[in-house]
CSV table of C-alpha atoms in Angstrom, one decimal:
chain,number,residue,atom,x,y,z
A,1,MET,CA,0.0,0.0,0.0
A,2,SER,CA,1.2,3.5,-0.7
A,3,PRO,CA,0.4,6.6,1.3
A,4,ASN,CA,-2.4,7.6,-1.1
A,5,GLY,CA,-4.1,4.3,-0.4
A,6,SER,CA,-3.3,2.6,-3.7
A,7,MET,CA,-1.4,-0.7,-4.2
A,8,SER,CA,2.2,-0.4,-5.4
A,9,PRO,CA,3.1,-2.7,-8.4
A,10,ASN,CA,4.8,-5.3,-6.2
A,11,GLY,CA,2.4,-5.1,-3.3
A,12,SER,CA,4.7,-3.6,-0.7
A,13,MET,CA,5.9,-0.2,0.5
A,14,SER,CA,8.5,1.2,2.9
A,15,PRO,CA,7.3,3.4,5.8
A,16,ASN,CA,8.2,6.6,4.1
A,17,GLY,CA,6.0,5.7,1.2
A,18,SER,CA,8.6,4.5,-1.4
A,19,THR,CA,8.1,1.0,-2.9
A,20,THR,CA,10.5,-1.7,-2.1
A,21,PRO,CA,11.1,-4.8,-4.2
A,22,ASN,CA,10.0,-8.1,-3.0
A,23,SER,CA,13.0,-10.4,-2.8
A,24,SER,CA,14.6,-13.1,-0.7
A,25,THR,CA,17.3,-10.8,0.6
A,26,ALA,CA,17.2,-9.1,4.0
A,27,PRO,CA,15.4,-5.6,4.0
A,28,ASN,CA,17.5,-2.4,4.0
A,29,PRO,CA,19.2,-1.9,7.3
A,30,GLY,CA,17.6,0.5,9.8
A,31,PRO,CA,14.2,1.0,8.2
A,32,ALA,CA,12.1,3.4,10.1
A,33,PRO,CA,9.2,1.9,12.0
A,34,VAL,CA,5.8,2.0,10.4
A,35,ARG,CA,3.7,4.6,12.2
A,36,ALA,CA,0.2,3.0,12.7
A,37,MET,CA,-2.5,5.2,14.1
A,38,LEU,CA,-5.1,2.9,15.9
A,39,VAL,CA,-8.5,4.6,16.4
A,40,LEU,CA,-10.7,3.5,19.2
A,41,GLY,CA,-13.5,5.0,21.2
A,42,THR,CA,-15.6,2.2,22.6
A,43,ARG,CA,-15.1,-0.7,24.9
A,44,PRO,CA,-15.2,-3.4,22.2
A,45,GLU,CA,-12.7,-1.5,20.1
A,46,ALA,CA,-10.3,-1.3,23.0
A,47,ILE,CA,-10.8,-5.0,23.5
A,48,LYS,CA,-10.1,-6.0,20.0
A,49,LEU,CA,-7.4,-3.5,19.1
A,50,ALA,CA,-5.4,-3.9,22.4
A,51,PRO,CA,-3.7,-7.1,21.1
A,52,VAL,CA,-2.6,-5.3,17.9
A,53,ALA,CA,-1.3,-2.3,19.9
A,54,ARG,CA,0.6,-4.5,22.2
A,55,ALA,CA,2.1,-6.6,19.4
A,56,MET,CA,3.1,-3.5,17.5
A,57,ALA,CA,4.7,-2.0,20.5
A,58,ALA,CA,6.7,-4.9,21.2
A,59,SER,CA,8.1,-4.8,17.6
A,60,PRO,CA,10.9,-2.7,16.4
A,61,HIS,CA,9.1,-2.4,13.1
A,62,PHE,CA,6.0,-0.6,14.3
A,63,GLU,CA,5.3,2.5,16.1
A,64,PRO,CA,1.6,2.4,17.3
A,65,LEU,CA,-0.1,5.7,17.9
A,66,VAL,CA,-3.3,5.1,19.9
A,67,VAL,CA,-6.1,7.7,19.6
A,68,THR,CA,-9.1,7.5,21.7
A,69,THR,CA,-12.3,9.3,20.6
A,70,GLY,CA,-14.0,9.4,24.1
A,71,GLN,CA,-17.2,7.6,23.0
A,72,HIS,CA,-16.9,5.4,26.2
A,73,ARG,CA,-14.6,7.7,28.0
A,74,GLU,CA,-15.4,6.5,31.5
A,75,MET,CA,-14.9,2.8,30.6
A,76,LEU,CA,-11.8,3.2,28.6
A,77,GLN,CA,-9.2,4.7,30.9
A,78,GLN,CA,-8.9,1.9,33.4
A,79,MET,CA,-9.4,-0.7,30.7
A,80,LEU,CA,-6.4,0.5,28.5
A,81,GLU,CA,-4.3,0.4,31.6
A,82,LEU,CA,-5.4,-3.1,32.3
A,83,LEU,CA,-4.8,-4.0,28.7
A,84,ASN,CA,-1.3,-2.5,28.7
A,85,VAL,CA,-2.1,0.1,26.0
A,86,GLN,CA,-1.0,3.6,26.1
A,87,ALA,CA,-3.1,6.3,24.4
A,88,LYS,CA,-1.2,9.1,22.8
A,89,PHE,CA,-4.2,11.2,21.9
A,90,GLU,CA,-7.7,11.8,23.4
A,91,LEU,CA,-10.5,13.7,21.8
A,92,ASP,CA,-13.1,15.4,23.7
A,93,VAL,CA,-16.2,15.2,21.5
A,94,MET,CA,-19.0,13.7,23.5
A,95,ARG,CA,-22.0,15.6,24.5
A,96,GLN,CA,-25.1,14.6,26.5
A,97,ARG,CA,-27.6,12.9,24.1
A,98,GLN,CA,-25.9,14.5,21.0
A,99,GLU,CA,-27.3,13.6,17.6
A,100,LEU,CA,-25.3,11.1,15.7
A,101,SER,CA,-24.7,13.5,12.9
A,102,LYS,CA,-23.1,16.0,15.2
A,103,LEU,CA,-21.0,13.3,16.8
A,104,THR,CA,-19.8,12.2,13.3
A,105,ALA,CA,-18.9,15.7,12.3
A,106,ARG,CA,-16.9,16.3,15.5
A,107,LEU,CA,-15.1,13.0,15.1
A,108,VAL,CA,-14.1,13.6,11.4
A,109,ASP,CA,-12.7,17.0,12.3
A,110,GLY,CA,-10.9,15.9,15.4
A,111,LEU,CA,-9.4,12.8,13.9
A,112,GLY,CA,-8.6,14.7,10.8
A,113,GLU,CA,-6.4,17.1,12.8
A,114,VAL,CA,-4.5,14.3,14.3
A,115,VAL,CA,-3.9,12.6,11.0
A,116,ARG,CA,-2.6,15.8,9.6
A,117,ALA,CA,-0.3,16.5,12.6
A,118,GLU,CA,1.2,13.1,12.9
A,119,ARG,CA,1.2,11.9,9.2
A,120,PRO,CA,1.0,8.1,10.1
A,121,ASP,CA,1.8,5.6,7.4
A,122,LEU,CA,-1.5,3.7,8.1
A,123,VAL,CA,-4.7,4.1,10.1
A,124,ILE,CA,-6.2,0.9,11.7
A,125,VAL,CA,-9.9,0.9,12.6
A,126,GLN,CA,-11.9,-2.0,14.1
A,127,GLY,CA,-15.5,-3.1,13.7
A,128,ASP,CA,-18.5,-0.8,13.0
A,129,THR,CA,-18.7,2.0,15.4
A,130,THR,CA,-19.0,5.7,14.6
A,131,SER,CA,-15.4,6.1,15.7
A,132,ALA,CA,-14.3,3.4,13.2
A,133,LEU,CA,-16.1,5.0,10.4
A,134,THR,CA,-15.0,8.5,11.1
A,135,GLY,CA,-11.4,7.2,11.5
A,136,ALA,CA,-11.5,5.6,8.1
A,137,LEU,CA,-13.2,8.9,6.6
A,138,ALA,CA,-10.5,11.1,8.2
A,139,ALA,CA,-7.7,8.9,6.9
A,140,PHE,CA,-9.2,8.7,3.3
A,141,TYR,CA,-9.5,12.4,3.2
A,142,GLU,CA,-5.8,12.8,4.0
A,143,HIS,CA,-4.7,10.1,1.6
A,144,VAL,CA,-3.6,7.6,4.2
A,145,PRO,CA,-4.4,3.9,3.7
A,146,VAL,CA,-6.8,2.2,6.0
A,147,ALA,CA,-6.7,-1.3,7.5
A,148,HIS,CA,-10.0,-2.7,8.8
A,149,VAL,CA,-9.9,-5.2,11.7
A,150,GLU,CA,-13.0,-7.4,12.0
A,151,ALA,CA,-14.0,-6.6,8.4
A,152,GLY,CA,-16.8,-8.1,6.4
A,153,LEU,CA,-19.5,-8.7,9.1
A,154,ARG,CA,-23.1,-8.2,7.5
A,155,THR,CA,-26.6,-8.6,8.5
A,156,GLY,CA,-27.9,-7.7,5.0
A,157,VAL,CA,-30.2,-5.0,6.5
A,158,ALA,CA,-28.7,-1.6,6.1
A,159,ASP,CA,-30.3,-0.1,9.3
A,160,ASN,CA,-30.2,-3.2,11.6
A,161,PRO,CA,-28.1,-2.8,13.7
A,162,PHE,CA,-28.2,0.9,13.4
A,163,PRO,CA,-26.0,2.6,12.5
A,164,GLU,CA,-23.3,-0.3,12.6
A,165,GLU,CA,-24.3,-2.1,9.6
A,166,LEU,CA,-24.0,0.9,7.2
A,167,ASN,CA,-20.8,2.0,9.0
A,168,ARG,CA,-19.1,-1.3,8.2
A,169,ARG,CA,-20.2,-1.3,4.7
A,170,LEU,CA,-18.9,2.1,4.2
A,171,ILE,CA,-15.5,1.2,5.8
A,172,GLY,CA,-15.4,-1.7,3.4
A,173,ARG,CA,-15.3,0.8,0.5
A,174,ILE,CA,-12.5,2.8,2.1
A,175,ALA,CA,-10.1,0.2,3.5
A,176,ARG,CA,-7.2,-1.2,1.5
A,177,ARG,CA,-6.5,-4.1,3.9
A,178,HIS,CA,-9.5,-6.1,5.2
A,179,PHE,CA,-8.8,-8.6,8.2
A,180,ALA,CA,-11.9,-10.8,8.2
A,181,PRO,CA,-12.6,-12.9,11.3
A,182,THR,CA,-14.2,-15.8,9.3
A,183,PRO,CA,-14.4,-17.2,5.8
A,184,ARG,CA,-18.0,-16.1,5.5
A,185,ALA,CA,-17.0,-12.5,6.4
A,186,ALA,CA,-14.3,-12.6,3.7
A,187,GLY,CA,-16.9,-13.8,1.2
A,188,HIS,CA,-19.1,-10.9,1.9
A,189,LEU,CA,-16.3,-8.5,1.0
A,190,ILE,CA,-15.4,-10.3,-2.1
A,191,ALA,CA,-19.0,-10.5,-3.2
A,192,GLU,CA,-19.2,-6.7,-2.8
A,193,GLY,CA,-16.3,-6.2,-5.2
A,194,VAL,CA,-13.3,-6.0,-2.8
A,195,PRO,CA,-10.3,-7.5,-4.6
A,196,ALA,CA,-9.5,-11.0,-3.1
A,197,GLY,CA,-5.9,-9.9,-2.7
A,198,GLU,CA,-6.9,-7.3,-0.2
A,199,VAL,CA,-8.8,-9.7,2.0
A,200,PHE,CA,-7.3,-12.0,4.8
A,201,VAL,CA,-9.0,-14.4,7.0
A,202,THR,CA,-7.3,-14.0,10.4
A,203,GLY,CA,-9.7,-15.1,13.1
A,204,ASN,CA,-10.9,-12.6,15.6
A,205,THR,CA,-8.7,-10.6,18.0
A,206,VAL,CA,-11.3,-10.8,20.7
A,207,VAL,CA,-10.3,-14.4,21.2
A,208,ASP,CA,-6.6,-13.4,21.6
A,209,ASN,CA,-7.5,-10.8,24.2
A,210,LEU,CA,-10.1,-12.9,26.2
A,211,LEU,CA,-7.5,-15.7,26.7
A,212,TRP,CA,-4.7,-13.1,27.4
A,213,VAL,CA,-6.7,-11.3,30.2
A,214,LEU,CA,-8.0,-14.6,31.7
A,215,GLU,CA,-4.3,-15.7,32.0
A,216,GLN,CA,-3.6,-12.6,34.0
A,217,GLY,CA,-6.1,-13.8,36.7
A,218,VAL,CA,-7.0,-10.2,37.8
A,219,GLY,CA,-10.8,-10.2,37.3
A,220,ARG,CA,-13.5,-10.9,39.9
A,221,ASP,CA,-16.6,-13.0,39.2
A,222,GLN,CA,-19.8,-11.0,40.0
A,223,PHE,CA,-21.9,-13.9,40.8
A,224,GLU,CA,-22.6,-14.4,44.5
A,225,SER,CA,-24.3,-17.8,44.7
A,226,SER,CA,-21.9,-20.6,45.8
A,227,GLY,CA,-23.9,-23.5,44.3
A,228,GLY,CA,-27.2,-24.7,43.3
A,229,LEU,CA,-28.4,-21.7,41.3
A,230,ARG,CA,-27.8,-21.5,37.5
A,231,ARG,CA,-26.0,-18.4,36.7
A,232,LEU,CA,-27.2,-16.1,33.9
A,233,LEU,CA,-25.2,-13.2,32.6
A,234,VAL,CA,-27.3,-10.7,30.8
A,235,THR,CA,-26.3,-7.6,28.6
A,236,LEU,CA,-28.8,-5.2,27.0
A,237,HIS,CA,-27.8,-2.0,25.2
A,238,ARG,CA,-28.7,-2.1,21.6
A,239,ARG,CA,-30.2,1.2,20.2
A,240,GLU,CA,-32.7,-0.6,18.1
A,241,ASN,CA,-33.9,-2.6,21.3
A,242,GLN,CA,-34.4,0.5,23.5
A,243,GLY,CA,-37.9,1.7,24.6
A,244,ASP,CA,-40.8,-0.7,24.8
A,245,THR,CA,-38.9,-3.6,23.3
A,246,MET,CA,-36.3,-3.5,26.1
A,247,ARG,CA,-39.0,-3.0,28.7
A,248,ALA,CA,-40.6,-6.3,27.5
A,249,MET,CA,-37.2,-8.0,27.8
A,250,GLY,CA,-37.0,-6.8,31.4
A,251,LYS,CA,-40.4,-8.4,32.0
A,252,ALA,CA,-39.0,-11.6,30.7
A,253,LEU,CA,-36.0,-11.3,33.1
A,254,ARG,CA,-38.3,-10.9,36.0
A,255,ARG,CA,-40.2,-14.1,35.0
A,256,LEU,CA,-36.9,-16.0,34.8
A,257,ALA,CA,-35.9,-14.8,38.3
A,258,ASP,CA,-39.2,-15.8,39.6
A,259,ARG,CA,-38.3,-19.5,39.0
A,260,GLY,CA,-36.2,-19.2,42.1
A,261,ASP,CA,-33.3,-21.4,40.7
A,262,VAL,CA,-31.4,-18.7,38.9
A,263,GLU,CA,-29.1,-15.8,39.6
A,264,ILE,CA,-29.1,-13.1,37.1
A,265,VAL,CA,-26.2,-10.6,36.8
A,266,LEU,CA,-26.9,-7.5,34.6
A,267,PRO,CA,-24.1,-5.0,34.2
A,268,LEU,CA,-26.2,-2.0,33.5
A,269,HIS,CA,-25.1,0.2,30.5
A,270,ARG,CA,-24.5,3.8,31.3
A,271,SER,CA,-27.0,4.9,28.6
A,272,PRO,CA,-29.8,6.9,30.1
A,273,ALA,CA,-32.2,5.4,27.6
A,274,VAL,CA,-31.3,1.8,28.9
A,275,ARG,CA,-31.3,2.8,32.6
A,276,GLU,CA,-34.7,4.6,32.4
A,277,VAL,CA,-36.4,1.4,31.0
A,278,LEU,CA,-34.6,-1.4,32.9
A,279,LEU,CA,-34.1,0.1,36.5
A,280,PRO,CA,-37.9,0.4,37.2
A,281,GLU,CA,-38.5,-3.1,35.9
A,282,LEU,CA,-35.6,-5.0,37.6
A,283,SER,CA,-34.2,-2.9,40.6
A,284,GLY,CA,-34.6,-4.7,43.8
A,285,ARG,CA,-36.0,-8.0,42.4
A,286,PRO,CA,-35.0,-11.2,44.0
A,287,GLY,CA,-32.6,-13.3,41.9
A,288,ILE,CA,-31.5,-10.2,39.8
A,289,ARG,CA,-28.3,-8.5,40.5
A,290,ILE,CA,-27.7,-5.2,38.8
A,291,VAL,CA,-24.2,-4.0,38.8
A,292,GLU,CA,-22.4,-1.0,37.3
A,293,PRO,CA,-20.6,-1.6,34.0
A,294,LEU,CA,-17.9,-4.0,34.7
A,295,GLY,CA,-14.2,-3.5,33.8
A,296,TYR,CA,-12.9,-5.9,31.2
A,297,ALA,CA,-11.2,-8.2,33.6
A,298,ASP,CA,-14.2,-8.5,35.9
A,299,PHE,CA,-16.5,-9.0,32.9
A,300,SER,CA,-14.3,-11.8,31.6
A,301,ALA,CA,-14.2,-13.5,34.9
A,302,THR,CA,-18.1,-13.3,35.2
A,303,LEU,CA,-18.5,-14.6,31.7
A,304,ALA,CA,-16.2,-17.5,32.6
A,305,GLY,CA,-18.2,-18.1,35.7
A,306,CYS,CA,-21.6,-18.1,34.2
A,307,ASP,CA,-23.7,-21.0,32.8
A,308,LEU,CA,-25.6,-19.1,30.1
A,309,VAL,CA,-25.5,-15.7,28.3
A,310,LEU,CA,-28.5,-13.7,27.2
A,311,THR,CA,-27.3,-10.7,25.1
A,312,ASP,CA,-27.9,-8.2,22.4
A,313,SER,CA,-24.2,-7.5,22.2
A,314,GLY,CA,-22.1,-8.4,19.1
A,315,GLY,CA,-18.8,-9.0,20.7
A,316,ILE,CA,-20.2,-11.4,23.4
A,317,GLN,CA,-21.4,-13.7,20.7
A,318,GLU,CA,-17.8,-14.3,19.9
A,319,GLU,CA,-16.4,-14.4,23.6
A,320,ALA,CA,-19.0,-16.8,25.0
A,321,PRO,CA,-18.2,-19.8,22.5
A,322,THR,CA,-14.5,-19.4,23.3
A,323,LEU,CA,-15.3,-20.5,26.8
A,324,GLY,CA,-18.0,-22.9,25.9
A,325,ARG,CA,-20.9,-20.8,27.3
A,326,PRO,CA,-24.2,-21.0,25.3
A,327,ALA,CA,-25.5,-17.6,24.1
A,328,LEU,CA,-29.0,-16.5,23.4
A,329,VAL,CA,-29.0,-13.5,21.1
A,330,LEU,CA,-31.8,-11.1,21.8
A,331,ARG,CA,-31.8,-9.5,18.4
A,332,THR,CA,-33.8,-10.1,15.2
A,333,THR,CA,-30.6,-10.1,13.2
A,334,THR,CA,-27.0,-11.0,13.7
A,335,GLU,CA,-23.8,-10.2,11.8
A,336,ARG,CA,-22.2,-13.3,13.4
A,337,PRO,CA,-24.2,-16.2,11.9
A,338,GLU,CA,-21.3,-18.5,12.3
A,339,ALA,CA,-21.9,-18.8,16.0
A,340,VAL,CA,-25.6,-19.8,15.3
A,341,GLU,CA,-24.6,-22.3,12.5
A,342,ALA,CA,-22.0,-23.8,14.7
A,343,GLY,CA,-24.7,-24.3,17.4
A,344,ALA,CA,-22.9,-22.2,19.9
A,345,ALA,CA,-25.6,-19.5,19.9
A,346,ARG,CA,-29.2,-19.1,19.1
A,347,LEU,CA,-30.9,-16.1,17.5
A,348,VAL,CA,-34.1,-15.8,19.5
A,349,GLY,CA,-35.4,-12.2,18.8
A,350,THR,CA,-36.9,-9.8,21.2
A,351,ASP,CA,-40.3,-11.3,22.0
A,352,PRO,CA,-40.4,-12.0,25.8
A,353,ASP,CA,-42.2,-15.2,25.5
A,354,VAL,CA,-39.7,-16.6,23.0
A,355,ILE,CA,-36.9,-15.4,25.2
A,356,MET,CA,-38.4,-17.1,28.2
A,357,ASP,CA,-39.1,-20.4,26.4
A,358,ALA,CA,-35.6,-20.5,24.9
A,359,THR,CA,-33.9,-19.9,28.2
A,360,VAL,CA,-36.1,-22.4,30.1
A,361,ARG,CA,-35.2,-25.0,27.6
A,362,LEU,CA,-31.5,-24.6,28.2
A,363,LEU,CA,-32.0,-24.5,32.0
A,364,ASP,CA,-34.1,-27.7,32.1
A,365,ASP,CA,-32.8,-29.8,29.1
A,366,GLU,CA,-29.3,-30.9,30.0
A,367,ALA,CA,-28.8,-32.5,26.5
A,368,ALA,CA,-29.8,-29.2,24.7
A,369,TYR,CA,-27.4,-27.2,27.0
A,370,ARG,CA,-24.6,-29.6,26.4
A,371,ARG,CA,-24.9,-29.5,22.6
A,372,MET,CA,-24.6,-25.7,22.7
A,373,ALA,CA,-21.8,-25.7,25.3
A,374,LYS,CA,-19.7,-28.1,23.2
A,375,ALA,CA,-20.4,-26.7,19.8
A,376,GLY,CA,-16.9,-25.0,19.7
A,377,ASN,CA,-15.7,-21.5,18.5
A,378,PRO,CA,-15.8,-20.5,14.9
A,379,PHE,CA,-14.1,-17.2,15.5
A,380,GLY,CA,-10.6,-18.1,15.8
A,381,ASP,CA,-7.8,-19.9,17.5
A,382,GLY,CA,-6.2,-17.0,19.6
A,383,HIS,CA,-3.6,-16.1,17.1
A,384,ALA,CA,-5.4,-13.5,14.8
A,385,THR,CA,-3.1,-10.6,16.1
A,386,ALA,CA,0.0,-12.4,14.9
A,387,ARG,CA,-1.5,-12.8,11.3
A,388,ILE,CA,-2.6,-9.2,11.2
A,389,VAL,CA,0.8,-7.8,12.2
A,390,ALA,CA,2.7,-10.2,9.9
A,391,GLN,CA,0.7,-9.2,6.9
A,392,LEU,CA,1.1,-5.5,7.6
A,393,ALA,CA,4.8,-6.1,8.0
A,394,ARG,CA,4.8,-7.8,4.5
A,395,ASP,CA,2.9,-4.9,3.1
A,396,PHE,CA,5.4,-2.2,4.3
A,397,GLY,CA,8.5,-4.3,3.5
A,398,VAL,CA,9.6,-4.8,7.0
A,399,GLU,CA,10.3,-8.0,8.8
A,400,ALA,CA,7.5,-9.3,11.2
A,401,THR,CA,8.5,-9.9,14.8
A,402,ALA,CA,6.5,-12.3,16.8
A,403,ALA,CA,5.5,-10.5,20.0
A,404,SER,CA,5.0,-12.5,23.2
A,405,THR,CA,2.2,-10.2,24.0
A,406,ALA,CA,0.2,-11.0,20.8
A,407,GLY,CA,-1.2,-14.4,21.5
A,408,PRO,CA,-2.1,-16.7,24.4
A,409,SER,CA,-0.1,-19.6,25.7
A,410,VAL,CA,-3.3,-21.6,26.1
A,411,THR,CA,-5.6,-22.8,23.2
A,412,PRO,CA,-9.3,-22.1,22.9
A,413,ARG,CA,-11.6,-25.0,22.2
A,414,PRO,CA,-11.4,-25.8,18.6
A,415,GLY,CA,-14.6,-25.7,16.4
A,416,GLY,CA,-16.4,-24.2,13.5
A,417,ALA,CA,-15.7,-24.3,9.8
A,418,GLY,CA,-12.9,-22.4,7.9
A,419,SER,CA,-9.2,-22.0,8.3
A,420,TYR,CA,-6.9,-19.3,9.1
A,421,SER,CA,-4.3,-18.1,6.8
A,422,THR,CA,-0.8,-18.0,8.1
A,423,ALA,CA,0.6,-17.0,4.7
């Protein structure tokens, strides 16, 4: 890739933008490190880009420049410290209940200033947030190539989830390196006209980071029951679920708690729209423990300690199968059908009766529970980061260095279709 985002004839470039020939000889001595700007603003982005930032920081061939946009400001500071990631720039763009259009404008402007000041060789974005889209746009406007981590996820419905589905489609038109977590995601990109040579199946970095943080042993399980109760971890926050739909989900959780044989832990999202609906429904109910948003280490430990997950989140659909925890997805669409097809997750929608029936079946039918728990993980083997960094090193004509912080020393449960490229 060259600084204007186009491919050089031989497919590689040096950090200063000049093309370098592909050969079997060693690279020129003392090449400048590739300056890679990593844009993140939300908790999922921090989780999934942290392994990349750590690996680049451990390599003499990369200089990571981490920029936080402040979308999840309160959640990010402690998380980045835990994940051993140092942010170089922090934007101040968030306002109470600001319109999405105003947030987008502020982010493009603020990130554009950082790109112009730092002139990175590459901008890396992750996923489908407003931070990711505006990071890609800011780079494109300044003729800096973009790499997209977790590329190619699609629901096929432009406004569901909103605005994430359109965000990731637009990033797909901007990026010049697409790191897809699964073969299906790679297929979406190629079907949309992205050149196959720009798409790489790597697995998902969320697996890398989950295994890394569990190895640290620093998180605290939030469940209080010592035995006998089934442990349900619930997360609800999706914009398209807010309002009456989420209120109905809350009623379903009350019915589950009334069984008397479950303990429900609900880390409550900070969004006022979520709190205004769920707190009146669930606060003080026996069997339901509402906690403030958990740090990543505590959330990971709680996920490892649960029996079953009910979630409208995207990333948890990837994390739960890594640990053999069945996931019921409280949405009408999912951009991660691989988990459903593997049998590790089930898309149950938002109807409270359906949610109740699906949960009760897994609580009462041991064989059905075991089938989901042992379905395996289609999202990776814990080494996505190493593949991403190695490919970028080849693109820029520098030698890849395996970083000890990039991957885990334990292996996730294998499963799912598809292979992961090591070329």
